[in-house]
Tab-separated table of C-alpha atoms and ligand atoms in Angstrom:
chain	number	residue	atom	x	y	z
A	1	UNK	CA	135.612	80.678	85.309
A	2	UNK	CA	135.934	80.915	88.933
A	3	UNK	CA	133.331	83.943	89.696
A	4	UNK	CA	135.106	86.831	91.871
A	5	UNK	CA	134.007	87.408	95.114
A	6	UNK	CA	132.044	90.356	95.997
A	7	UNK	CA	131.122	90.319	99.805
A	8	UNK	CA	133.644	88.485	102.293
A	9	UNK	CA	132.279	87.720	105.696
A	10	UNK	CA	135.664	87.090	107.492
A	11	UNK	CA	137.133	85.946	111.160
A	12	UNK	CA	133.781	85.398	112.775
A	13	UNK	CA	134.195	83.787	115.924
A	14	UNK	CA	131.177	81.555	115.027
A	15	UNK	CA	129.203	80.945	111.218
A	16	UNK	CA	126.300	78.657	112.308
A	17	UNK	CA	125.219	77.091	109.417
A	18	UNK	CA	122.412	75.340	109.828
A	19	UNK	CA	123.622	72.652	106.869
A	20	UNK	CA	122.196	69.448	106.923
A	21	UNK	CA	125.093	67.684	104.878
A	22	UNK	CA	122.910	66.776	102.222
A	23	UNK	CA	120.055	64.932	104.004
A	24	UNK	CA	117.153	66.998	102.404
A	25	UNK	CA	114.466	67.551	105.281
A	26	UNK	CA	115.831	67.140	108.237
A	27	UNK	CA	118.017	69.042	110.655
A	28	UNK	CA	121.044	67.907	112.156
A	29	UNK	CA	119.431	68.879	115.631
A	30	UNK	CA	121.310	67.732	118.200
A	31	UNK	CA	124.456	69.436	116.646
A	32	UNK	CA	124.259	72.711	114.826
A	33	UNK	CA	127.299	73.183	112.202
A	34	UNK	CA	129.497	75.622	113.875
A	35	UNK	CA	132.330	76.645	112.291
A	36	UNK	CA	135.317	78.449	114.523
A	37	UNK	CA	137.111	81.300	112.856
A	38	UNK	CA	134.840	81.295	110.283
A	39	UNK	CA	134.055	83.221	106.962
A	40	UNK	CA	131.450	83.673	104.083
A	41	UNK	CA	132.515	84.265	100.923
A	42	UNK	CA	129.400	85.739	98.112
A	43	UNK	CA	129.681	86.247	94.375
A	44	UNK	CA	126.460	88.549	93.836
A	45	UNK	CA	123.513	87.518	95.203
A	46	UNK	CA	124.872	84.031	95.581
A	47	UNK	CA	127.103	82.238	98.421
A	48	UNK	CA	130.102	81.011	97.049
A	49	UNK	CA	131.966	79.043	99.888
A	50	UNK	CA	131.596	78.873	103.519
A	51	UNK	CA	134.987	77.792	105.560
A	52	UNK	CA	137.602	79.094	106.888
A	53	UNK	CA	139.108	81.982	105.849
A	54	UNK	CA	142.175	79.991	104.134
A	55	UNK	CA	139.341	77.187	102.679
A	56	UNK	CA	137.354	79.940	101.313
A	57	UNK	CA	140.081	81.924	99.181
A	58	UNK	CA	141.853	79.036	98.067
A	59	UNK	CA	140.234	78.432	95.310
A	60	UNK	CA	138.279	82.054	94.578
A	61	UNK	CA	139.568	85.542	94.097
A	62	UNK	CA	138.312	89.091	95.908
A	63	UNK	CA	137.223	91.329	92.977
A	64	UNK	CA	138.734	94.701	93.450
A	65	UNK	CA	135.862	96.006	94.879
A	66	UNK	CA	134.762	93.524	97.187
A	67	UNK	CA	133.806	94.685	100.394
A	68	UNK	CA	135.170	92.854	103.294
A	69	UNK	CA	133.608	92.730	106.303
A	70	UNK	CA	135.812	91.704	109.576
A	71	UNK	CA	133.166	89.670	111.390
A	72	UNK	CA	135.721	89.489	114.585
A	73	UNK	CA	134.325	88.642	118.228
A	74	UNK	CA	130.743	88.494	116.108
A	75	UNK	CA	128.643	84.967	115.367
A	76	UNK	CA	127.112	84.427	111.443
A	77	UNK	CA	123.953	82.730	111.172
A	78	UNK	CA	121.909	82.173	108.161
A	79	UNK	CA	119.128	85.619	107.321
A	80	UNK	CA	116.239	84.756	109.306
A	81	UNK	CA	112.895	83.110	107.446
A	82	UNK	CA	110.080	84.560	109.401
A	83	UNK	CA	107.222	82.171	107.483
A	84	UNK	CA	104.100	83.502	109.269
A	85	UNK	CA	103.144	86.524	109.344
A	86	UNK	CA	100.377	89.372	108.942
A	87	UNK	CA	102.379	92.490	108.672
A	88	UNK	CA	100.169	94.975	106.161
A	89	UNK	CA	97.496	96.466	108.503
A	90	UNK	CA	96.162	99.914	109.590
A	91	UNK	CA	94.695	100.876	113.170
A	92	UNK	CA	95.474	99.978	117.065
A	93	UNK	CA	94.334	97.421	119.360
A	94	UNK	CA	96.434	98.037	122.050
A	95	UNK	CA	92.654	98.752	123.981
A	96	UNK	CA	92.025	94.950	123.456
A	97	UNK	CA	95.376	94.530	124.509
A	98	UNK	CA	94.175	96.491	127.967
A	99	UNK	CA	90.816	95.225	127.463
A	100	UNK	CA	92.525	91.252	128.104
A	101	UNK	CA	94.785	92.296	130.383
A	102	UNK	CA	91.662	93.029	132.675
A	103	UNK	CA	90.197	89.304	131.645
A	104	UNK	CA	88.399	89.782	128.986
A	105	UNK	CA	89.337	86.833	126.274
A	106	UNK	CA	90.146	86.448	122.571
A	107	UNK	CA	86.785	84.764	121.727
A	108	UNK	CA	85.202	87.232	124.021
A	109	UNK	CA	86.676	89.890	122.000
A	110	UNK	CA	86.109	88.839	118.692
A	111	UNK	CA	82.345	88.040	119.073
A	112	UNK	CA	81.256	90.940	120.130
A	113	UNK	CA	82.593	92.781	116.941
A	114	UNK	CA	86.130	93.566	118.165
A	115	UNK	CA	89.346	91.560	116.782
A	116	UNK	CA	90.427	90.643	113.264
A	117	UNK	CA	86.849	92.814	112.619
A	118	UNK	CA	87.819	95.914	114.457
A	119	UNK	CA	91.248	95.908	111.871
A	120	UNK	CA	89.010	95.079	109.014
A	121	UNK	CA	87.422	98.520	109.430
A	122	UNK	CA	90.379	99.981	109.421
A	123	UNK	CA	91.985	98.519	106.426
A	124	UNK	CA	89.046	99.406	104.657
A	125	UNK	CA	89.388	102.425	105.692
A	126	UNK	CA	92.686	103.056	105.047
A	127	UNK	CA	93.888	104.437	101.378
A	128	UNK	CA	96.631	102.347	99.839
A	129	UNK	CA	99.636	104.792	100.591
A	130	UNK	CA	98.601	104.923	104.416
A	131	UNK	CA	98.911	101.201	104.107
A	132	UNK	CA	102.332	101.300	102.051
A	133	UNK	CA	103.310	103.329	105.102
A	134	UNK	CA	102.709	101.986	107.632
A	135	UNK	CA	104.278	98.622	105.970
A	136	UNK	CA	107.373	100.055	105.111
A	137	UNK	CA	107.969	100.946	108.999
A	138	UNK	CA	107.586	97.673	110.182
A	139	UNK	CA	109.655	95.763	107.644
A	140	UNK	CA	112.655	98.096	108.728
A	141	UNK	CA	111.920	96.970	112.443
A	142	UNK	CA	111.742	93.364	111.095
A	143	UNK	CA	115.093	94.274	108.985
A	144	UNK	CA	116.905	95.221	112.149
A	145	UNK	CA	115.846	91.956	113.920
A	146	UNK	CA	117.755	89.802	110.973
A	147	UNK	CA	114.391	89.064	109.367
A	148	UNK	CA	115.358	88.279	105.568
A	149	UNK	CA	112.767	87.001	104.154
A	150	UNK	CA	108.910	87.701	105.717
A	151	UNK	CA	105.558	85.971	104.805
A	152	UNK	CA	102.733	88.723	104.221
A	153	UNK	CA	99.394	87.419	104.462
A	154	UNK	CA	96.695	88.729	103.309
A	155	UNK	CA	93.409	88.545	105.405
A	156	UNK	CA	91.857	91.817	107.015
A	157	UNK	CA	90.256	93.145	103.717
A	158	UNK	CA	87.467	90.301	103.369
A	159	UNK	CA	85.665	91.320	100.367
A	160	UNK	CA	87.372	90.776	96.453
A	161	UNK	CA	88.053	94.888	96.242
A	162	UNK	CA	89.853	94.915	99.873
A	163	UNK	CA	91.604	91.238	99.911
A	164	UNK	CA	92.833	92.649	96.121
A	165	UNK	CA	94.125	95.995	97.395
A	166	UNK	CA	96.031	94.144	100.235
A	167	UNK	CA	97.807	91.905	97.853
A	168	UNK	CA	98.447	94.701	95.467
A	169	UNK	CA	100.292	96.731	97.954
A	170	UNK	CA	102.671	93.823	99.173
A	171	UNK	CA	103.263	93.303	95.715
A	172	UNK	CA	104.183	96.880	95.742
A	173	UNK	CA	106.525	96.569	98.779
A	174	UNK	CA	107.953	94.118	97.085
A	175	UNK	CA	109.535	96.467	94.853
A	176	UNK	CA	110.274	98.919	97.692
A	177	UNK	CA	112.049	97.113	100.226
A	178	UNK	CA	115.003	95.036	101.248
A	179	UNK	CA	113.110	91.894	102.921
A	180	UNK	CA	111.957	89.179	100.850
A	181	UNK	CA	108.450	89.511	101.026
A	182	UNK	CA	106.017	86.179	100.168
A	183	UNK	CA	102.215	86.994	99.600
A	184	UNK	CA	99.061	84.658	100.992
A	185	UNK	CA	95.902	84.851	100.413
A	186	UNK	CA	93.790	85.076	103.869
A	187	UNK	CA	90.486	86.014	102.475
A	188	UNK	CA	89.140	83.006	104.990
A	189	UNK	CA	90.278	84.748	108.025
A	190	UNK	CA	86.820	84.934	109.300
A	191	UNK	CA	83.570	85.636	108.252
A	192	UNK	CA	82.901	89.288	107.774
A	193	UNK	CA	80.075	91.136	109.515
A	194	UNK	CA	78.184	92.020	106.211
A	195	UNK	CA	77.846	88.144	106.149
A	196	UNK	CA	76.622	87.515	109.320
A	197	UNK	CA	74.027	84.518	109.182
A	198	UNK	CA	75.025	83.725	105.498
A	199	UNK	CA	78.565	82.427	106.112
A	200	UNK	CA	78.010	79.901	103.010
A	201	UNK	CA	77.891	82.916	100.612
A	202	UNK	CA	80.902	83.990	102.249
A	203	UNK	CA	82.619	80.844	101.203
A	204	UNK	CA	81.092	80.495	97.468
A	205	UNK	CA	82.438	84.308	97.504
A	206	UNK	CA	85.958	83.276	98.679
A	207	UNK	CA	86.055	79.815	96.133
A	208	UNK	CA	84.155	81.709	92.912
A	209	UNK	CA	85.046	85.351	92.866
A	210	UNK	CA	88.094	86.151	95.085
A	211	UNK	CA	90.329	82.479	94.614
A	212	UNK	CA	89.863	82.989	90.794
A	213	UNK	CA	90.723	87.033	90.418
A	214	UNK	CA	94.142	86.560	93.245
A	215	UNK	CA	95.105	83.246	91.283
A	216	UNK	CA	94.695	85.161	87.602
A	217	UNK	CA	96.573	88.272	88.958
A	218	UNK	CA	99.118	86.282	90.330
A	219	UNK	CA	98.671	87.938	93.383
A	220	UNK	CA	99.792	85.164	96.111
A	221	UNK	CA	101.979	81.974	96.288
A	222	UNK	CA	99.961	79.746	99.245
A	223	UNK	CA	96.245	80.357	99.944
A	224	UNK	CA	95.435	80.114	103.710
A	225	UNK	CA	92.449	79.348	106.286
A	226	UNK	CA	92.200	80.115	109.823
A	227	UNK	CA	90.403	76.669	111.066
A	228	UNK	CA	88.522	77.789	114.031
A	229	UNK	CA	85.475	77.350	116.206
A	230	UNK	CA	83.948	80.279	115.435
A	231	UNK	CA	85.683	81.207	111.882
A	232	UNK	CA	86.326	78.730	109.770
A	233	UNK	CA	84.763	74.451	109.879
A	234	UNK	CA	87.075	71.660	108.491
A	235	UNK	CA	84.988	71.309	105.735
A	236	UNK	CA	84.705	74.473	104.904
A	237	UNK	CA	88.549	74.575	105.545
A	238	UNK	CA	89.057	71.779	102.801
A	239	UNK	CA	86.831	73.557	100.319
A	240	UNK	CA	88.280	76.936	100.027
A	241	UNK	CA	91.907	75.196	99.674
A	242	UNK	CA	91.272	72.550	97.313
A	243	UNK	CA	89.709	75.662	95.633
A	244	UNK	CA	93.218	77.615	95.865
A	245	UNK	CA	94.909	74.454	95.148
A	246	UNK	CA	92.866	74.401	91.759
A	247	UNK	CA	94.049	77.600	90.726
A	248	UNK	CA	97.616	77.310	91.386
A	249	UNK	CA	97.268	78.197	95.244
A	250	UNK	CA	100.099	76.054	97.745
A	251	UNK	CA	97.521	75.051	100.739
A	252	UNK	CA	98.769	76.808	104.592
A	253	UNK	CA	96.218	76.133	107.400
A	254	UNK	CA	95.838	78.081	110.830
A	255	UNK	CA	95.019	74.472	113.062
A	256	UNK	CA	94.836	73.908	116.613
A	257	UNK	CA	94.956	77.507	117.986
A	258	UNK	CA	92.411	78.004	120.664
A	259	UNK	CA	90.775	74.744	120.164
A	260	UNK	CA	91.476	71.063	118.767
A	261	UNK	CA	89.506	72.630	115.584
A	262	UNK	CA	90.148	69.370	113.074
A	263	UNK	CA	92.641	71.436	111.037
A	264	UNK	CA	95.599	69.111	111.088
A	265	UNK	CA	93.668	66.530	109.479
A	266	UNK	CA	92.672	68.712	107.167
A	267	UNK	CA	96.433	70.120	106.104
A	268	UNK	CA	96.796	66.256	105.762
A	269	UNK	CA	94.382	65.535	103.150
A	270	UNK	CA	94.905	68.541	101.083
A	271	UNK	CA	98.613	68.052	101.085
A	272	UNK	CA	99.098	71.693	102.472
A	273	UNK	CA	102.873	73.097	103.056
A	274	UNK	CA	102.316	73.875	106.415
A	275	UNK	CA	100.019	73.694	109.275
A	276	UNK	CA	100.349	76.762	111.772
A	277	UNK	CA	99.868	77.497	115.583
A	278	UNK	CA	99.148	73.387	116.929
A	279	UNK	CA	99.035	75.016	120.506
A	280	UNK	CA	95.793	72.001	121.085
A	281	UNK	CA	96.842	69.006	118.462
A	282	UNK	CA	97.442	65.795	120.095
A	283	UNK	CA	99.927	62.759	118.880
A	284	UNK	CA	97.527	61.693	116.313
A	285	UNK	CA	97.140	65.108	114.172
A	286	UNK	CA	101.035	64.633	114.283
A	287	UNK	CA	100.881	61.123	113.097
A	288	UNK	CA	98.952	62.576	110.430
A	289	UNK	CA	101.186	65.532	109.374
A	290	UNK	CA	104.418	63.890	109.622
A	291	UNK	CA	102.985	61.073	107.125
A	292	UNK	CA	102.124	64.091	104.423
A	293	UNK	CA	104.737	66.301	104.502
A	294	UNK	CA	103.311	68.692	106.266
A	295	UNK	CA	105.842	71.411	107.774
A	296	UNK	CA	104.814	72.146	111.897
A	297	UNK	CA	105.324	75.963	112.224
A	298	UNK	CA	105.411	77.154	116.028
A	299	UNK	CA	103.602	80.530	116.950
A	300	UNK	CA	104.851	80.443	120.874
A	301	UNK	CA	104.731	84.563	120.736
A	302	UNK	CA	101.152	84.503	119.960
A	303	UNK	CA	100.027	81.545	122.983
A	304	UNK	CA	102.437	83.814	125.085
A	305	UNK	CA	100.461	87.373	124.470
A	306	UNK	CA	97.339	85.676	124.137
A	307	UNK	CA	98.026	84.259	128.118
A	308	UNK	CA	97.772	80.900	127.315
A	309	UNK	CA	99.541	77.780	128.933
A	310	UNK	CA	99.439	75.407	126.082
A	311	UNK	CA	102.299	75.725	123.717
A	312	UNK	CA	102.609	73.135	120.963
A	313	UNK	CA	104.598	69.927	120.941
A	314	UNK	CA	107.891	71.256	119.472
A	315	UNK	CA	109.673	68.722	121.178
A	316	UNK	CA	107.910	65.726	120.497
A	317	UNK	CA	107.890	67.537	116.603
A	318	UNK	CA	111.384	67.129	116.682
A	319	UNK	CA	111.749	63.702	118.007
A	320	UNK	CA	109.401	62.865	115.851
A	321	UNK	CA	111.559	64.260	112.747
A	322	UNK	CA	109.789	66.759	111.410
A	323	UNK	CA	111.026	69.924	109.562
A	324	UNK	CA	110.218	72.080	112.575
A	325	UNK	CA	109.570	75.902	111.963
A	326	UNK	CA	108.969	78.997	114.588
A	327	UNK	CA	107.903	82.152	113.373
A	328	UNK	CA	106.264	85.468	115.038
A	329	UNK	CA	102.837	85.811	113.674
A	330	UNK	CA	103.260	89.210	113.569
A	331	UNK	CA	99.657	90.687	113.722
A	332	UNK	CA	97.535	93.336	115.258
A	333	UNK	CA	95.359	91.193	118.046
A	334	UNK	CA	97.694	88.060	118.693
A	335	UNK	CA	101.213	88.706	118.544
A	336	UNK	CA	102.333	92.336	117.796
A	337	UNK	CA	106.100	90.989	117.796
A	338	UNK	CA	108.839	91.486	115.337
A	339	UNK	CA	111.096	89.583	116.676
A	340	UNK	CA	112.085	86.031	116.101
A	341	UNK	CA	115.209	85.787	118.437
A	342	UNK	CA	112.323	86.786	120.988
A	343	UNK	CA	110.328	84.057	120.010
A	344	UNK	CA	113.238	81.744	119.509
A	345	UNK	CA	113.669	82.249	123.633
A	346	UNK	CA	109.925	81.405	124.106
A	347	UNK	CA	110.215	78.270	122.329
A	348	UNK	CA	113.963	77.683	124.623
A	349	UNK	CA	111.711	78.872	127.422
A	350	UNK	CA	108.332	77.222	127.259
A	351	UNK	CA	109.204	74.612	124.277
A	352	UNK	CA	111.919	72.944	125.318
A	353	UNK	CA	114.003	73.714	122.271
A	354	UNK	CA	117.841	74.124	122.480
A	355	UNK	CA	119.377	77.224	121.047
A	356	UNK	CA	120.486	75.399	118.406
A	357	UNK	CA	116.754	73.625	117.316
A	358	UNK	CA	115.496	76.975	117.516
A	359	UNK	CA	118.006	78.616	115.382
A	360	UNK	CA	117.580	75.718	112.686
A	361	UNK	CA	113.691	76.355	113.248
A	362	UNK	CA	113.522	79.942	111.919
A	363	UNK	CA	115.825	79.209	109.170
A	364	UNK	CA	115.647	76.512	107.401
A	365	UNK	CA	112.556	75.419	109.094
A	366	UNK	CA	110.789	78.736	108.098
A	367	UNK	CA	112.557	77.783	104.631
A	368	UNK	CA	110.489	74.706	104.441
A	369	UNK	CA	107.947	76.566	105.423
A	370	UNK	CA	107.589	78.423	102.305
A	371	UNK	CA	108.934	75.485	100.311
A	372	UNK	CA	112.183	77.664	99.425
A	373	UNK	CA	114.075	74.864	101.296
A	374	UNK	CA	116.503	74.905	98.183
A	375	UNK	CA	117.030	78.614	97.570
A	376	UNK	CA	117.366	79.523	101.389
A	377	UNK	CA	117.772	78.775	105.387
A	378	UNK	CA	121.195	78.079	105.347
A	379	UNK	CA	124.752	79.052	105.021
A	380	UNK	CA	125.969	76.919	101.547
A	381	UNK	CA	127.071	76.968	98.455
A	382	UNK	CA	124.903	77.985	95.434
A	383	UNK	CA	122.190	79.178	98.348
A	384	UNK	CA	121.397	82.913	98.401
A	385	UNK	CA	123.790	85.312	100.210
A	386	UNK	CA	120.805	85.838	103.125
A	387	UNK	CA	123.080	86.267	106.450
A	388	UNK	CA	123.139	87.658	109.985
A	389	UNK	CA	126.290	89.229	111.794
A	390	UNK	CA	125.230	89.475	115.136
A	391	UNK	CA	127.856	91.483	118.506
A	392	UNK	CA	128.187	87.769	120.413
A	393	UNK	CA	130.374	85.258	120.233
A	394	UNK	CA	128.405	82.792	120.900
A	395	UNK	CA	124.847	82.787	119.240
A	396	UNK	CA	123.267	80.898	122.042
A	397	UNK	CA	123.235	84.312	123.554
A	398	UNK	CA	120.948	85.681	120.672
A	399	UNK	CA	117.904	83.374	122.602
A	400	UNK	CA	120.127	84.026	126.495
A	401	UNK	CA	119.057	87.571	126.108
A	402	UNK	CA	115.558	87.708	125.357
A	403	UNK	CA	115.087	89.649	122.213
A	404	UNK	CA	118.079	92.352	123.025
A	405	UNK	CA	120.266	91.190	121.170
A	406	UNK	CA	120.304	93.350	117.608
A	407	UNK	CA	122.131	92.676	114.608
A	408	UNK	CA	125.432	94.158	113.751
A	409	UNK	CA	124.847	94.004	109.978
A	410	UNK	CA	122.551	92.253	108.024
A	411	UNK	CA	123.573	91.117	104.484
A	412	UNK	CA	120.355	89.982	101.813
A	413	UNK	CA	120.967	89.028	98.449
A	414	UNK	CA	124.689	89.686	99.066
A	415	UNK	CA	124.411	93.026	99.378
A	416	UNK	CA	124.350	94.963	103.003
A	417	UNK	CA	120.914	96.098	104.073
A	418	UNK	CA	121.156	96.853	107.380
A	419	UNK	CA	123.970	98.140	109.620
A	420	UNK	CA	123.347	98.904	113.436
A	421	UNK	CA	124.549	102.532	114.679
A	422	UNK	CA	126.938	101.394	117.645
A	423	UNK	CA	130.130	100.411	115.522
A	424	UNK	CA	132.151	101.430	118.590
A	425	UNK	CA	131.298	99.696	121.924
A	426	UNK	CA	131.709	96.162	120.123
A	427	UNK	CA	135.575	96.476	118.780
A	428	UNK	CA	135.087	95.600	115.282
A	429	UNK	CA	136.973	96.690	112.630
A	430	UNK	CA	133.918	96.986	110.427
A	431	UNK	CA	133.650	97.032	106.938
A	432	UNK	CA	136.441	97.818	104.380
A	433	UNK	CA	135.901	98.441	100.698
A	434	UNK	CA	134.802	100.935	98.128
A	435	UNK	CA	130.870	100.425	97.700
A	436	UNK	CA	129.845	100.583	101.212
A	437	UNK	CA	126.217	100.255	99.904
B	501	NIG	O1	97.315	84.083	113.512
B	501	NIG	N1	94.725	83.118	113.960
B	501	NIG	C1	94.261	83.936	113.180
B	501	NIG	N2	94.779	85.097	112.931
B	501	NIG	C2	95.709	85.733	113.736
B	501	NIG	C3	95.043	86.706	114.628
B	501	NIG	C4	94.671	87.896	113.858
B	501	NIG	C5	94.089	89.032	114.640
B	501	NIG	O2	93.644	88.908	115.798
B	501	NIG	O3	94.086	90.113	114.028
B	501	NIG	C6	96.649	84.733	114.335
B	501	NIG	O4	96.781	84.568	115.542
B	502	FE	FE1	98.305	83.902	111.907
């Protein structure tokens, strides 16, 4: 039976698709999908047929309660796939953020106690609804930039009892919130203080006790390192996530931030899903990550808060082939940004990536990302109804305007999550239908 359709996107001046026409990793870069005059049709939490208007209906029927929404002067992109991110945290560092400002750096920061320590404290000190909270706010800011689906890493805990608690609660927002949430285990985000000088009980700690408990509560999806001078070796890297990897744990790696640190190598050999940051890797730790799989994921919002004039290769990524992804970093010390059509215009800005590679890049790149390549990232059949209405008629403008432009609703699952308060200034008709929910 043909199913009924329940949500009809319709008379969009744009739907950007991001479709590949089959060809399973790769982008059609050069030319995004654009279709003029376009609509969305979802059955339930399901996309049903993309088209026009005309294409669409001919062969499916509106259920009597569909809601419709007239899309007109607006452009349709896929939800967006932010697939790296830290957002469950408690405290400030906006006085590092001050602190740097007047010249004092990262490293500086970090060594003498501040940084991914200074949050640490605060987690701990937090109780579990304070960190619900405080959650909760900035997934609806992440909502109303046409995020759809989030990673949440764990990472400023550091002992079993914290790094536990942290995954317990996004497990909780799970349940509580409209955006997709998928859980990491960061327990090797850096060394904590209580182990200063006995770093290798820190990492028996990480591979016996806390790998084990997260992997038996099925508490994360992809276990993660950050690969640092200063937090985390290559081998030590390559330990804890052939460890993870044991127990069921997808390998992620934080590579090339501040430093050439030896991490792409690394997400080579263990086969990890993605290798993050690559501000510092050179042609050869691409070599190596093209040949394995490895996804590239761009963090140019982080190099550009952090002051830094090395952005990674996106371009040469791309010529290269590779399932390119951006995504914010969202975090407390590096990149306190929500927004991925700001970050899209740093990597147009300081990446060299059109409007439409950087569209593709936080969709279906941030799809591959989190190896839901198949369930999400684009606008097609039999994908989930994840989608974007945004005020422009041309979505080039969502990267033009540098973060300002919002969405105008956003639709997850098939059902509308998000709807922005100006209805007027834009001339839409808006939505029609009984369940305006
Ligand atoms: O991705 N690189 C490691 N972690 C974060 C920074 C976290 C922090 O400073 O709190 C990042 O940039
Ligand atoms: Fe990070």
């Amino acid at each position: 039976m043909k199913p009924l359709v329940t949500l009809l996107i319709r008379n969009a001046e744009q739907v950007v698709t991001a479709r590949t026409g089959g060809r399973p990793a790769r982008y059609s870069w050069r030319a995004a999908e654009i279709l003029p005059g376009g609509s969305v049709a979802c059955a339930g939490d399901r996309i049903v047929a993309v088209g026009t208007q005309e294409e669409v209906l001919r062969n499916l029927e509106l259920s009597p309660h569909a809601l419709v929404i007239d899309a007109v002067g607006c452009a349709v992109t896929p939800g967006l796939v932010d697939c790296h991110a830290h957002p469950v945290w408690a405290g400030s560092r906006v006085d590092e953020f001050e602190e740097r400002i007047r010249g004092v750096s990262y490293e500086e920061i970090s060594r003498r106690g501040g940084g991914i320590q200074a949050t640490v404290a605060a987690v701990r000190r937090a109780s579990e609804e304070e960190l619900v909270t405080a959650a909760l706010r900035r997934l609806d800011i992440f909502l109303s930039c046409g995020t759809t689906t989030l990673e949440a890493k764990s990472g400023y805990g550091l002992s079993t009892e914290h790094e536990l608690r942290l995954l317990r609660v996004i497990q909780r927002l799970r349940h509580m919130h409209p955006v997709e949430l998928v859980p990491t285990f960061l327990g090797a985000h850096t060394v904590p203080e209580e182990y200063r000088g006995r770093r290798e009980q820190y990492v028996e700690l990480l591979v016996n006790e806390m790998i084990p408990a997260v992997a038996s509560g099925a508490l994360a999806e992809f276990c993660d390192v950050f690969c640092e001078a200063g937090f985390f070796s290559p081998a030590e890297s390559e330990r804890i996530l052939l460890a993870g990897k044991d127990h069921g744990l997808r390998p992620k790696i934080h590579a090339e931030q501040l430093s050439r640190s030896g991490g792409s190598p690394v997400a080579a050999a263990v086969g990890a899903v993605s290798a993050d940051h690559l501000d510092w890797c050179e042609e050869e730790d691409l070599h190596a990550l093209a040949q394995a799989g490895v996804v590239p994921v761009n963090l140019p919002g982080a190099t550009c808060f952090l002051g830094k004039e090395r952005y990674a290769p996106a371009r040469r990524m791309i010529e290269m082939d590779m399932p390119v992804a951006i995504a914010t970093d969202f975090n407390p010390g590096t990149a306190p940004i929500f927004s991925l059509p700001l970050v899209g215009s740093f990597s147009c800005l300081r990446q060299g990536l059109t409007p439409a590679e950087a569209l593709s890049a936080m969709t279906l790149g941030g799809a591959w990302a989190l190896a839901r390549q198949d369930e999400i990232g684009t606008l097609e059949e039999g994908k989930r109804a994840d989608l974007v209405v945004w005020p422009t008629k041309d979505y080039r403008e969502i990267f033009y305007y540098l973060g300002s432009i919002r969405p105008r609703w956003v639709v997850k699952n098939g059902r509308i999550v998000y709807q922005s308060a100006d209805e007027s200034s834009l001339g839409h008709r808006g939505i029609t239908g009984k369940d305006r929910t």
